[in-house]
PDB file of C-alpha atoms in Angstrom:
ATOM      1  CA  MET K   1     173.751  -8.591 165.669  1.00  0.00           C
ATOM      2  CA  ALA K   2     176.541  -6.932 165.981  1.00  0.00           C
ATOM      3  CA  PHE K   3     178.174  -8.011 169.579  1.00  0.00           C
ATOM      4  CA  THR K   4     180.948  -5.610 170.803  1.00  0.00           C
ATOM      5  CA  LYS K   5     183.508  -7.824 173.167  1.00  0.00           C
ATOM      6  CA  ILE K   6     183.899  -4.857 175.988  1.00  0.00           C
ATOM      7  CA  GLU K   7     187.852  -5.746 175.819  1.00  0.00           C
ATOM      8  CA  ASP K   8     187.839  -4.250 172.068  1.00  0.00           C
ATOM      9  CA  LYS K   9     186.395  -0.882 173.289  1.00  0.00           C
ATOM     10  CA  TYR K  10     188.925   1.954 173.648  1.00  0.00           C
ATOM     11  CA  VAL K  11     188.232   5.011 175.711  1.00  0.00           C
ATOM     12  CA  SER K  12     189.686   8.641 175.405  1.00  0.00           C
ATOM     13  CA  GLN K  13     189.263  10.863 178.289  1.00  0.00           C
ATOM     14  CA  LYS K  14     192.264  13.223 177.346  1.00  0.00           C
ATOM     15  CA  SER K  15     192.297  15.168 173.930  1.00  0.00           C
ATOM     16  CA  HIS K  16     193.214  18.022 172.124  1.00  0.00           C
ATOM     17  CA  ILE K  17     190.943  19.667 169.398  1.00  0.00           C
ATOM     18  CA  LYS K  18     191.902  22.862 167.639  1.00  0.00           C
ATOM     19  CA  PHE K  19     190.591  24.846 164.964  1.00  0.00           C
ATOM     20  CA  HIS K  20     192.058  27.404 162.969  1.00  0.00           C
ATOM     21  CA  SER K  21     190.749  30.108 160.858  1.00  0.00           C
ATOM     22  CA  SER K  22     192.639  31.997 158.674  1.00  0.00           C
ATOM     23  CA  THR K  23     192.021  34.888 156.769  1.00  0.00           C
ATOM     24  CA  PRO K  24     194.546  37.959 155.043  1.00  0.00           C
ATOM     25  CA  LEU K  25     192.844  39.859 157.863  1.00  0.00           C
ATOM     26  CA  GLU K  26     193.231  37.879 161.071  1.00  0.00           C
ATOM     27  CA  ASP K  27     194.270  34.298 162.232  1.00  0.00           C
ATOM     28  CA  ILE K  28     191.796  32.768 164.904  1.00  0.00           C
ATOM     29  CA  GLU K  29     192.636  29.887 166.986  1.00  0.00           C
ATOM     30  CA  ALA K  30     190.361  27.978 169.878  1.00  0.00           C
ATOM     31  CA  ASN K  31     191.680  25.056 171.672  1.00  0.00           C
ATOM     32  CA  ASN K  32     189.378  22.226 173.817  1.00  0.00           C
ATOM     33  CA  TYR K  33     190.874  19.735 175.887  1.00  0.00           C
ATOM     34  CA  LYS K  34     187.580  18.420 177.091  1.00  0.00           C
ATOM     35  CA  ALA K  35     186.346  15.839 174.482  1.00  0.00           C
ATOM     36  CA  VAL K  36     185.485  12.230 174.878  1.00  0.00           C
ATOM     37  CA  SER K  37     185.874   9.417 172.414  1.00  0.00           C
ATOM     38  CA  THR K  38     185.678   5.628 171.801  1.00  0.00           C
ATOM     39  CA  VAL K  39     187.271   3.938 169.188  1.00  0.00           C
ATOM     40  CA  ASP K  40     185.974  -0.115 168.768  1.00  0.00           C
ATOM     41  CA  ALA K  41     188.902  -1.933 167.537  1.00  0.00           C
ATOM     42  CA  SER K  42     186.783  -5.074 166.242  1.00  0.00           C
ATOM     43  CA  THR K  43     184.154  -2.340 164.336  1.00  0.00           C
ATOM     44  CA  GLY K  44     186.142   0.107 163.653  1.00  0.00           C
ATOM     45  CA  ASN K  45     183.594   2.529 165.213  1.00  0.00           C
ATOM     46  CA  VAL K  46     184.906   6.008 166.226  1.00  0.00           C
ATOM     47  CA  VAL K  47     182.765   8.599 168.184  1.00  0.00           C
ATOM     48  CA  PHE K  48     183.658  11.961 169.249  1.00  0.00           C
ATOM     49  CA  SER K  49     181.713  14.099 171.638  1.00  0.00           C
ATOM     50  CA  VAL K  50     182.746  17.593 171.952  1.00  0.00           C
ATOM     51  CA  PRO K  51     181.614  20.129 174.904  1.00  0.00           C
ATOM     52  CA  MET K  52     181.309  23.638 172.965  1.00  0.00           C
ATOM     53  CA  GLN K  53     181.631  25.772 175.623  1.00  0.00           C
ATOM     54  CA  SER K  54     185.401  24.524 176.515  1.00  0.00           C
ATOM     55  CA  PHE K  55     186.556  25.911 173.367  1.00  0.00           C
ATOM     56  CA  GLU K  56     188.959  28.611 174.579  1.00  0.00           C
ATOM     57  CA  PHE K  57     190.087  31.411 172.495  1.00  0.00           C
ATOM     58  CA  GLU K  58     192.695  34.211 173.180  1.00  0.00           C
ATOM     59  CA  LYS K  59     190.186  37.165 173.207  1.00  0.00           C
ATOM     60  CA  ALA K  60     187.132  37.247 175.428  1.00  0.00           C
ATOM     61  CA  LEU K  61     184.816  38.716 173.039  1.00  0.00           C
ATOM     62  CA  MET K  62     185.712  36.470 170.211  1.00  0.00           C
ATOM     63  CA  GLN K  63     184.653  33.324 172.791  1.00  0.00           C
ATOM     64  CA  GLU K  64     181.498  35.337 173.483  1.00  0.00           C
ATOM     65  CA  HIS K  65     180.515  35.746 169.820  1.00  0.00           C
ATOM     66  CA  PHE K  66     181.498  32.081 169.087  1.00  0.00           C
ATOM     67  CA  ASN K  67     179.258  30.988 171.720  1.00  0.00           C
ATOM     68  CA  GLY K  68     176.142  33.119 170.790  1.00  0.00           C
ATOM     69  CA  LYS K  69     173.079  32.706 168.929  1.00  0.00           C
ATOM     70  CA  ASN K  70     174.623  34.024 165.474  1.00  0.00           C
ATOM     71  CA  PHE K  71     177.348  31.476 165.640  1.00  0.00           C
ATOM     72  CA  LEU K  72     177.380  28.226 167.647  1.00  0.00           C
ATOM     73  CA  SER K  73     174.571  28.961 169.888  1.00  0.00           C
ATOM     74  CA  THR K  74     175.831  26.641 172.496  1.00  0.00           C
ATOM     75  CA  LYS K  75     173.340  27.243 174.979  1.00  0.00           C
ATOM     76  CA  LYS K  76     171.056  25.122 172.989  1.00  0.00           C
ATOM     77  CA  ASN K  77     173.485  22.828 171.466  1.00  0.00           C
ATOM     78  CA  PRO K  78     176.365  22.052 174.121  1.00  0.00           C
ATOM     79  CA  LYS K  79     178.071  19.305 172.026  1.00  0.00           C
ATOM     80  CA  ALA K  80     179.227  18.712 168.748  1.00  0.00           C
ATOM     81  CA  LYS K  81     179.237  15.080 167.536  1.00  0.00           C
ATOM     82  CA  LEU K  82     181.450  13.148 165.216  1.00  0.00           C
ATOM     83  CA  ILE K  83     180.374   9.629 164.605  1.00  0.00           C
ATOM     84  CA  GLY K  84     181.778   7.237 161.732  1.00  0.00           C
ATOM     85  CA  LYS K  85     184.014   4.299 161.084  1.00  0.00           C
ATOM     86  CA  ILE K  86     187.484   3.657 160.347  1.00  0.00           C
ATOM     87  CA  THR K  87     187.114   2.506 156.719  1.00  0.00           C
ATOM     88  CA  ASN K  88     190.687   0.676 156.355  1.00  0.00           C
ATOM     89  CA  LEU K  89     190.427  -1.402 159.374  1.00  0.00           C
ATOM     90  CA  GLY K  90     192.122  -4.480 157.881  1.00  0.00           C
ATOM     91  CA  GLU K  91     195.567  -2.150 157.714  1.00  0.00           C
ATOM     92  CA  VAL K  92     195.231  -1.235 161.252  1.00  0.00           C
ATOM     93  CA  ASP K  93     196.644  -3.851 163.920  1.00  0.00           C
ATOM     94  CA  PHE K  94     195.580  -2.473 167.610  1.00  0.00           C
ATOM     95  CA  THR K  95     197.424  -5.359 169.189  1.00  0.00           C
ATOM     96  CA  LYS K  96     200.861  -4.529 167.328  1.00  0.00           C
ATOM     97  CA  ASP K  97     202.927  -1.508 168.290  1.00  0.00           C
ATOM     98  CA  GLY K  98     203.508   0.631 165.280  1.00  0.00           C
ATOM     99  CA  THR K  99     201.949   3.678 163.246  1.00  0.00           C
ATOM    100  CA  TYR K 100     199.217   3.009 160.816  1.00  0.00           C
ATOM    101  CA  ASN K 101     197.394   5.201 158.483  1.00  0.00           C
ATOM    102  CA  GLY K 102     193.868   5.434 159.136  1.00  0.00           C
ATOM    103  CA  SER K 103     190.885   6.223 156.844  1.00  0.00           C
ATOM    104  CA  PHE K 104     187.448   7.427 158.381  1.00  0.00           C
ATOM    105  CA  SER K 105     184.022   7.991 157.125  1.00  0.00           C
ATOM    106  CA  GLY K 106     181.225   9.371 158.955  1.00  0.00           C
ATOM    107  CA  GLU K 107     178.946  12.345 160.016  1.00  0.00           C
ATOM    108  CA  MET K 108     179.803  15.333 161.998  1.00  0.00           C
ATOM    109  CA  THR K 109     177.073  17.056 163.793  1.00  0.00           C
ATOM    110  CA  ILE K 110     177.455  20.759 164.962  1.00  0.00           C
ATOM    111  CA  LYS K 111     174.909  23.080 166.074  1.00  0.00           C
ATOM    112  CA  GLY K 112     172.316  20.570 164.996  1.00  0.00           C
ATOM    113  CA  GLU K 113     173.127  20.352 161.549  1.00  0.00           C
ATOM    114  CA  THR K 114     174.594  16.600 160.477  1.00  0.00           C
ATOM    115  CA  GLN K 115     177.047  16.479 157.377  1.00  0.00           C
ATOM    116  CA  PRO K 116     178.908  13.837 155.842  1.00  0.00           C
ATOM    117  CA  ILE K 117     182.688  14.019 156.697  1.00  0.00           C
ATOM    118  CA  THR K 118     185.435  12.031 155.774  1.00  0.00           C
ATOM    119  CA  ALA K 119     189.249  12.308 156.962  1.00  0.00           C
ATOM    120  CA  ASP K 120     192.671  10.661 157.388  1.00  0.00           C
ATOM    121  CA  GLY K 121     194.269  10.348 160.213  1.00  0.00           C
ATOM    122  CA  LYS K 122     197.241   8.428 162.196  1.00  0.00           C
ATOM    123  CA  ILE K 123     197.222   5.859 164.707  1.00  0.00           C
ATOM    124  CA  THR K 124     200.311   5.133 166.938  1.00  0.00           C
ATOM    125  CA  VAL K 125     199.774   1.772 168.985  1.00  0.00           C
ATOM    126  CA  LYS K 126     201.875   1.199 171.640  1.00  0.00           C
ATOM    127  CA  GLU K 127     202.100  -1.257 174.500  1.00  0.00           C
ATOM    128  CA  GLY K 128     198.208  -1.960 174.144  1.00  0.00           C
ATOM    129  CA  ALA K 129     197.246   1.667 173.921  1.00  0.00           C
ATOM    130  CA  PHE K 130     197.154   3.953 170.912  1.00  0.00           C
ATOM    131  CA  SER K 131     196.777   7.627 169.992  1.00  0.00           C
ATOM    132  CA  LEU K 132     194.848   8.853 167.205  1.00  0.00           C
ATOM    133  CA  GLU K 133     195.741  12.200 165.038  1.00  0.00           C
ATOM    134  CA  SER K 134     193.712  13.860 162.409  1.00  0.00           C
ATOM    135  CA  THR K 135     193.533  17.316 160.536  1.00  0.00           C
ATOM    136  CA  PHE K 136     190.316  17.982 158.138  1.00  0.00           C
ATOM    137  CA  ASP K 137     188.587  20.945 156.863  1.00  0.00           C
ATOM    138  CA  LEU K 138     185.443  22.054 157.820  1.00  0.00           C
ATOM    139  CA  THR K 139     183.066  24.639 155.770  1.00  0.00           C
ATOM    140  CA  LEU K 140     180.891  26.723 158.076  1.00  0.00           C
ATOM    141  CA  THR K 141     178.015  27.414 155.905  1.00  0.00           C
ATOM    142  CA  ASP K 142     177.457  23.657 155.942  1.00  0.00           C
ATOM    143  CA  TYR K 143     176.394  23.635 159.625  1.00  0.00           C
ATOM    144  CA  GLY K 144     174.488  26.837 158.882  1.00  0.00           C
ATOM    145  CA  ILE K 145     176.852  29.285 160.110  1.00  0.00           C
ATOM    146  CA  ALA K 146     177.308  31.942 157.746  1.00  0.00           C
ATOM    147  CA  PHE K 147     177.919  35.787 158.187  1.00  0.00           C
ATOM    148  CA  LYS K 148     176.362  38.224 156.032  1.00  0.00           C
ATOM    149  CA  LYS K 149     177.961  41.180 157.410  1.00  0.00           C
ATOM    150  CA  GLY K 150     180.373  43.121 159.602  1.00  0.00           C
ATOM    151  CA  LYS K 151     183.781  42.051 160.924  1.00  0.00           C
ATOM    152  CA  PRO K 152     183.043  38.471 161.173  1.00  0.00           C
ATOM    153  CA  SER K 153     181.932  38.079 157.300  1.00  0.00           C
ATOM    154  CA  THR K 154     185.805  39.579 156.639  1.00  0.00           C
ATOM    155  CA  ASN K 155     187.666  37.964 159.367  1.00  0.00           C
ATOM    156  CA  VAL K 156     186.238  34.478 160.012  1.00  0.00           C
ATOM    157  CA  ALA K 157     187.304  32.030 157.285  1.00  0.00           C
ATOM    158  CA  LYS K 158     184.337  30.378 155.456  1.00  0.00           C
ATOM    159  CA  THR K 159     186.707  26.650 155.795  1.00  0.00           C
ATOM    160  CA  ILE K 160     188.421  26.041 159.092  1.00  0.00           C
ATOM    161  CA  GLU K 161     190.999  23.317 159.607  1.00  0.00           C
ATOM    162  CA  VAL K 162     190.579  21.361 162.721  1.00  0.00           C
ATOM    163  CA  THR K 163     193.403  19.375 164.343  1.00  0.00           C
ATOM    164  CA  LEU K 164     192.683  16.766 166.884  1.00  0.00           C
ATOM    165  CA  ILE K 165     194.636  14.123 168.890  1.00  0.00           C
ATOM    166  CA  ALA K 166     193.432  11.654 171.587  1.00  0.00           C
ATOM    167  CA  GLU K 167     194.776   9.164 173.828  1.00  0.00           C
ATOM    168  CA  TYR K 168     193.370   5.897 174.315  1.00  0.00           C
ATOM    169  CA  ALA K 169     193.137   3.186 176.630  1.00  0.00           C
ATOM    170  CA  LYS K 170     191.101   0.134 177.199  1.00  0.00           C
ATOM    171  CA  GLN K 171     188.055   0.593 178.792  1.00  0.00           C
TER     172      GLN K 171
ATOM    173  CA  MET T   1     178.431  79.126 159.713  1.00  0.00           C
ATOM    174  CA  ASN T   2     180.992  80.907 161.674  1.00  0.00           C
ATOM    175  CA  LYS T   3     184.392  79.891 162.334  1.00  0.00           C
ATOM    176  CA  LYS T   4     183.391  79.528 166.029  1.00  0.00           C
ATOM    177  CA  LYS T   5     180.915  76.953 165.277  1.00  0.00           C
ATOM    178  CA  LYS T   6     182.971  75.005 162.780  1.00  0.00           C
ATOM    179  CA  LYS T   7     185.838  74.473 165.340  1.00  0.00           C
ATOM    180  CA  LEU T   8     182.847  72.967 167.678  1.00  0.00           C
ATOM    181  CA  ILE T   9     181.565  70.688 165.336  1.00  0.00           C
ATOM    182  CA  LEU T  10     185.298  69.550 164.562  1.00  0.00           C
ATOM    183  CA  LEU T  11     185.978  69.103 168.320  1.00  0.00           C
ATOM    184  CA  VAL T  12     182.787  67.142 168.656  1.00  0.00           C
ATOM    185  CA  VAL T  13     183.520  64.900 165.860  1.00  0.00           C
ATOM    186  CA  ILE T  14     187.094  64.337 167.012  1.00  0.00           C
ATOM    187  CA  VAL T  15     186.076  63.627 170.859  1.00  0.00           C
ATOM    188  CA  GLY T  16     183.438  61.338 169.326  1.00  0.00           C
ATOM    189  CA  MET T  17     185.309  59.016 167.128  1.00  0.00           C
ATOM    190  CA  THR T  18     187.985  59.068 170.218  1.00  0.00           C
ATOM    191  CA  VAL T  19     185.318  57.692 172.477  1.00  0.00           C
ATOM    192  CA  ALA T  20     183.917  55.059 169.924  1.00  0.00           C
ATOM    193  CA  ALA T  21     187.831  53.951 169.064  1.00  0.00           C
ATOM    194  CA  SER T  22     188.132  53.608 173.355  1.00  0.00           C
ATOM    195  CA  ILE T  23     185.157  51.440 173.364  1.00  0.00           C
ATOM    196  CA  ALA T  24     186.004  49.441 170.339  1.00  0.00           C
ATOM    197  CA  ALA T  25     189.687  48.858 171.804  1.00  0.00           C
ATOM    198  CA  PHE T  26     188.415  48.258 175.208  1.00  0.00           C
ATOM    199  CA  MET T  27     185.869  45.399 173.936  1.00  0.00           C
ATOM    200  CA  PHE T  28     188.683  44.008 171.516  1.00  0.00           C
ATOM    201  CA  PHE T  29     190.850  43.604 174.169  1.00  0.00           C
ATOM    202  CA  LYS T  30     188.572  42.932 176.947  1.00  0.00           C
ATOM    203  CA  PRO T  31     189.954  40.281 179.106  1.00  0.00           C
ATOM    204  CA  HIS T  32     188.375  37.132 180.144  1.00  0.00           C
ATOM    205  CA  ARG T  33     186.254  36.826 182.932  1.00  0.00           C
ATOM    206  CA  ASP T  34     188.595  35.781 186.152  1.00  0.00           C
ATOM    207  CA  VAL T  35     186.412  32.831 187.367  1.00  0.00           C
ATOM    208  CA  GLN T  36     188.334  32.323 190.834  1.00  0.00           C
ATOM    209  CA  SER T  37     187.738  35.852 191.829  1.00  0.00           C
ATOM    210  CA  ALA T  38     184.046  36.256 190.244  1.00  0.00           C
ATOM    211  CA  ARG T  39     180.971  35.611 192.883  1.00  0.00           C
ATOM    212  CA  THR T  40     180.141  31.798 193.258  1.00  0.00           C
ATOM    213  CA  ASP T  41     176.546  31.536 191.833  1.00  0.00           C
ATOM    214  CA  LEU T  42     175.531  28.037 193.360  1.00  0.00           C
ATOM    215  CA  VAL T  43     177.094  25.513 195.928  1.00  0.00           C
ATOM    216  CA  ILE T  44     175.818  22.005 195.127  1.00  0.00           C
ATOM    217  CA  SER T  45     177.319  18.154 195.705  1.00  0.00           C
ATOM    218  CA  ALA T  46     178.587  16.745 192.663  1.00  0.00           C
ATOM    219  CA  ASN T  47     175.725  13.900 192.957  1.00  0.00           C
ATOM    220  CA  GLU T  48     172.867  16.382 193.110  1.00  0.00           C
ATOM    221  CA  LEU T  49     174.184  18.447 189.919  1.00  0.00           C
ATOM    222  CA  VAL T  50     174.612  15.123 187.953  1.00  0.00           C
ATOM    223  CA  ASN T  51     171.319  13.626 188.975  1.00  0.00           C
ATOM    224  CA  GLU T  52     169.748  17.133 187.688  1.00  0.00           C
ATOM    225  CA  TYR T  53     171.189  16.252 184.601  1.00  0.00           C
ATOM    226  CA  LEU T  54     170.266  13.042 184.286  1.00  0.00           C
ATOM    227  CA  SER T  55     166.569  13.642 185.029  1.00  0.00           C
ATOM    228  CA  SER T  56     166.439  16.550 182.576  1.00  0.00           C
ATOM    229  CA  ALA T  57     169.370  18.032 180.565  1.00  0.00           C
ATOM    230  CA  ASP T  58     167.291  20.575 178.937  1.00  0.00           C
ATOM    231  CA  GLN T  59     166.095  21.880 182.242  1.00  0.00           C
ATOM    232  CA  ALA T  60     169.807  21.984 183.726  1.00  0.00           C
ATOM    233  CA  ASN T  61     171.177  23.598 180.792  1.00  0.00           C
ATOM    234  CA  GLU T  62     168.436  26.230 180.799  1.00  0.00           C
ATOM    235  CA  LYS T  63     169.415  26.556 184.479  1.00  0.00           C
ATOM    236  CA  TYR T  64     173.296  26.565 184.202  1.00  0.00           C
ATOM    237  CA  LEU T  65     174.526  27.218 180.645  1.00  0.00           C
ATOM    238  CA  ASP T  66     174.651  31.062 179.261  1.00  0.00           C
ATOM    239  CA  GLU T  67     173.950  31.878 175.795  1.00  0.00           C
ATOM    240  CA  ALA T  68     177.408  33.722 175.420  1.00  0.00           C
ATOM    241  CA  GLY T  69     179.441  31.034 177.139  1.00  0.00           C
ATOM    242  CA  LEU T  70     179.646  32.918 180.564  1.00  0.00           C
ATOM    243  CA  SER T  71     177.831  29.969 182.350  1.00  0.00           C
ATOM    244  CA  LYS T  72     177.457  29.665 186.172  1.00  0.00           C
ATOM    245  CA  ILE T  73     180.263  29.782 188.616  1.00  0.00           C
ATOM    246  CA  LEU T  74     179.907  26.542 190.792  1.00  0.00           C
ATOM    247  CA  GLU T  75     181.386  25.408 193.847  1.00  0.00           C
ATOM    248  CA  VAL T  76     180.895  21.509 193.593  1.00  0.00           C
ATOM    249  CA  ASN T  77     181.386  19.268 196.752  1.00  0.00           C
ATOM    250  CA  GLY T  78     182.254  15.557 196.653  1.00  0.00           C
ATOM    251  CA  LEU T  79     184.925  12.763 196.669  1.00  0.00           C
ATOM    252  CA  VAL T  80     188.099  12.652 194.551  1.00  0.00           C
ATOM    253  CA  HIS T  81     187.831   9.931 192.246  1.00  0.00           C
ATOM    254  CA  SER T  82     191.020  10.650 190.043  1.00  0.00           C
ATOM    255  CA  ILE T  83     193.640  13.075 189.214  1.00  0.00           C
ATOM    256  CA  THR T  84     195.339  13.331 185.572  1.00  0.00           C
ATOM    257  CA  GLU T  85     196.730  15.896 183.654  1.00  0.00           C
ATOM    258  CA  ASP T  86     195.181  17.004 180.033  1.00  0.00           C
ATOM    259  CA  TYR T  87     197.097  17.860 176.802  1.00  0.00           C
ATOM    260  CA  ASN T  88     197.537  21.445 178.029  1.00  0.00           C
ATOM    261  CA  ASN T  89     199.390  20.450 181.109  1.00  0.00           C
ATOM    262  CA  GLN T  90     196.546  21.492 183.177  1.00  0.00           C
ATOM    263  CA  MET T  91     195.336  19.078 185.949  1.00  0.00           C
ATOM    264  CA  VAL T  92     192.085  17.272 185.811  1.00  0.00           C
ATOM    265  CA  VAL T  93     190.401  16.295 189.260  1.00  0.00           C
ATOM    266  CA  LEU T  94     187.270  14.117 188.434  1.00  0.00           C
ATOM    267  CA  ILE T  95     184.694  14.312 191.477  1.00  0.00           C
ATOM    268  CA  LYS T  96     182.748  11.449 191.724  1.00  0.00           C
ATOM    269  CA  SER T  97     181.035   9.075 194.480  1.00  0.00           C
ATOM    270  CA  PRO T  98     181.726   5.273 194.388  1.00  0.00           C
ATOM    271  CA  GLY T  99     178.707   3.682 192.447  1.00  0.00           C
ATOM    272  CA  ALA T 100     177.556   6.873 190.786  1.00  0.00           C
ATOM    273  CA  ASP T 101     177.089   6.450 187.042  1.00  0.00           C
ATOM    274  CA  ALA T 102     178.817  10.218 186.168  1.00  0.00           C
ATOM    275  CA  GLY T 103     180.626  12.686 188.177  1.00  0.00           C
ATOM    276  CA  VAL T 104     182.217  16.325 187.496  1.00  0.00           C
ATOM    277  CA  SER T 105     185.400  16.780 185.742  1.00  0.00           C
ATOM    278  CA  CYS T 106     187.173  19.941 187.069  1.00  0.00           C
ATOM    279  CA  THR T 107     190.185  21.136 184.787  1.00  0.00           C
ATOM    280  CA  PHE T 108     192.636  23.386 186.626  1.00  0.00           C
ATOM    281  CA  THR T 109     194.741  26.106 185.140  1.00  0.00           C
ATOM    282  CA  ILE T 110     198.787  26.502 185.282  1.00  0.00           C
ATOM    283  CA  GLU T 111     197.956  29.071 188.039  1.00  0.00           C
ATOM    284  CA  THR T 112     195.874  26.665 190.129  1.00  0.00           C
ATOM    285  CA  ASN T 113     197.651  23.085 189.380  1.00  0.00           C
ATOM    286  CA  ALA T 114     199.358  22.989 192.553  1.00  0.00           C
ATOM    287  CA  SER T 115     196.151  22.803 194.793  1.00  0.00           C
ATOM    288  CA  ALA T 116     195.105  19.659 192.571  1.00  0.00           C
ATOM    289  CA  GLU T 117     198.368  17.848 193.019  1.00  0.00           C
ATOM    290  CA  ALA T 118     198.205  18.358 196.415  1.00  0.00           C
ATOM    291  CA  LEU T 119     194.699  16.139 196.739  1.00  0.00           C
ATOM    292  CA  LYS T 120     194.326  12.814 197.162  1.00  0.00           C
ATOM    293  CA  VAL T 121     191.971  10.056 195.807  1.00  0.00           C
ATOM    294  CA  GLY T 122     189.189   9.399 198.487  1.00  0.00           C
ATOM    295  CA  GLN T 123     189.391  12.864 199.736  1.00  0.00           C
ATOM    296  CA  LEU T 124     186.388  15.323 200.347  1.00  0.00           C
ATOM    297  CA  VAL T 125     186.866  18.391 198.564  1.00  0.00           C
ATOM    298  CA  ARG T 126     185.170  21.459 197.078  1.00  0.00           C
ATOM    299  CA  ILE T 127     186.232  22.719 193.794  1.00  0.00           C
ATOM    300  CA  LYS T 128     184.879  26.311 192.268  1.00  0.00           C
ATOM    301  CA  GLY T 129     184.716  26.291 188.471  1.00  0.00           C
ATOM    302  CA  VAL T 130     182.582  27.404 185.560  1.00  0.00           C
ATOM    303  CA  ILE T 131     180.412  25.080 184.057  1.00  0.00           C
ATOM    304  CA  ARG T 132     180.779  23.988 180.447  1.00  0.00           C
ATOM    305  CA  SER T 133     178.504  21.147 179.898  1.00  0.00           C
ATOM    306  CA  GLY T 134     176.307  18.682 181.705  1.00  0.00           C
ATOM    307  CA  ALA T 135     176.256  14.980 182.651  1.00  0.00           C
ATOM    308  CA  ALA T 136     174.586  12.472 180.075  1.00  0.00           C
ATOM    309  CA  TYR T 137     174.724   8.828 179.149  1.00  0.00           C
ATOM    310  CA  ASP T 138     175.375   9.115 175.449  1.00  0.00           C
ATOM    311  CA  GLU T 139     174.267   6.172 173.614  1.00  0.00           C
ATOM    312  CA  ASP T 140     177.123   6.159 170.685  1.00  0.00           C
ATOM    313  CA  LEU T 141     179.996   6.286 173.404  1.00  0.00           C
ATOM    314  CA  GLY T 142     178.142   3.766 175.406  1.00  0.00           C
ATOM    315  CA  LEU T 143     179.376   5.783 178.222  1.00  0.00           C
ATOM    316  CA  PHE T 144     177.904   8.374 180.766  1.00  0.00           C
ATOM    317  CA  GLU T 145     179.720  11.772 180.100  1.00  0.00           C
ATOM    318  CA  HIS T 146     180.825  13.690 183.521  1.00  0.00           C
ATOM    319  CA  VAL T 147     179.725  17.406 183.985  1.00  0.00           C
ATOM    320  CA  ILE T 148     182.561  19.664 182.767  1.00  0.00           C
ATOM    321  CA  LEU T 149     184.319  22.572 185.015  1.00  0.00           C
ATOM    322  CA  ASP T 150     187.063  24.621 183.641  1.00  0.00           C
ATOM    323  CA  LYS T 151     189.171  27.063 185.143  1.00  0.00           C
ATOM    324  CA  SER T 152     188.981  25.509 188.456  1.00  0.00           C
ATOM    325  CA  ASP T 153     190.488  25.812 192.007  1.00  0.00           C
ATOM    326  CA  VAL T 154     190.147  24.027 195.490  1.00  0.00           C
ATOM    327  CA  ILE T 155     188.073  26.022 197.867  1.00  0.00           C
ATOM    328  CA  LYS T 156     189.768  25.471 201.248  1.00  0.00           C
TER     329      LYS T 156
END
């Protein structure tokens, strides 16, 4: 049975998740500063919990659509979740200052739909704490988000780019 | 059709289109809700709010969250547990009682940061903001998550 020593668990209460949708008609961006995350340095387990209503858009109407039933349905699904593992844990030394390239493999759950996901990231260790940065793509139809007509079908990209950064300290 | 009638129809069409375009533009450029000047929906203690979520998250979400993200505006009472800053240079005040499993994490704005900076840990405070999500024990994180309030300011 896996036994996690408490001193191997790192917690992040400070993060920034941004998504970017780009079409010839419009660039759309939203920012979220309220995700909570943990990294277990001994097992490589990574977890992100993201409160969906904390995504902020420049335009109020866009934010309302994003939260609404046809898009993310955030009243019913207030949180998105990312769970997985650092797959090259042997190449990351959380006890030694430096920058390491990490590979991640796991599952993303958005709007109640769970899909496999892989991503590459950068882990910067400094004085017993570290930060994690990563950029990856999400395909909206994988999570049951599809627009058949109207402005969203032409102005929202089918694949959006997600950028995240989080700062961790020992629990 | 006489000339007068044609002119009238044309006028109606032009006026109609102008009105439609104005409504579209108004909606498109609609400003965000100003949480601080909006009416408070409920005054509640941090412990009470956390306990509502821990005993039934579904019921609490039904009560507090809105489908379009225009969720309830709350004034939350409690003790200041910590004061930090996020990646957007916004102050974050955690209201949480000693011994409580979870608290209420209140994110301020560039405009309201100063009132958060003036607070002291342990101080009794009332903070107004919009609720974004509730408290829960998350098994994957192995942690209690706090209630989240955004667009916060201190109520004096």
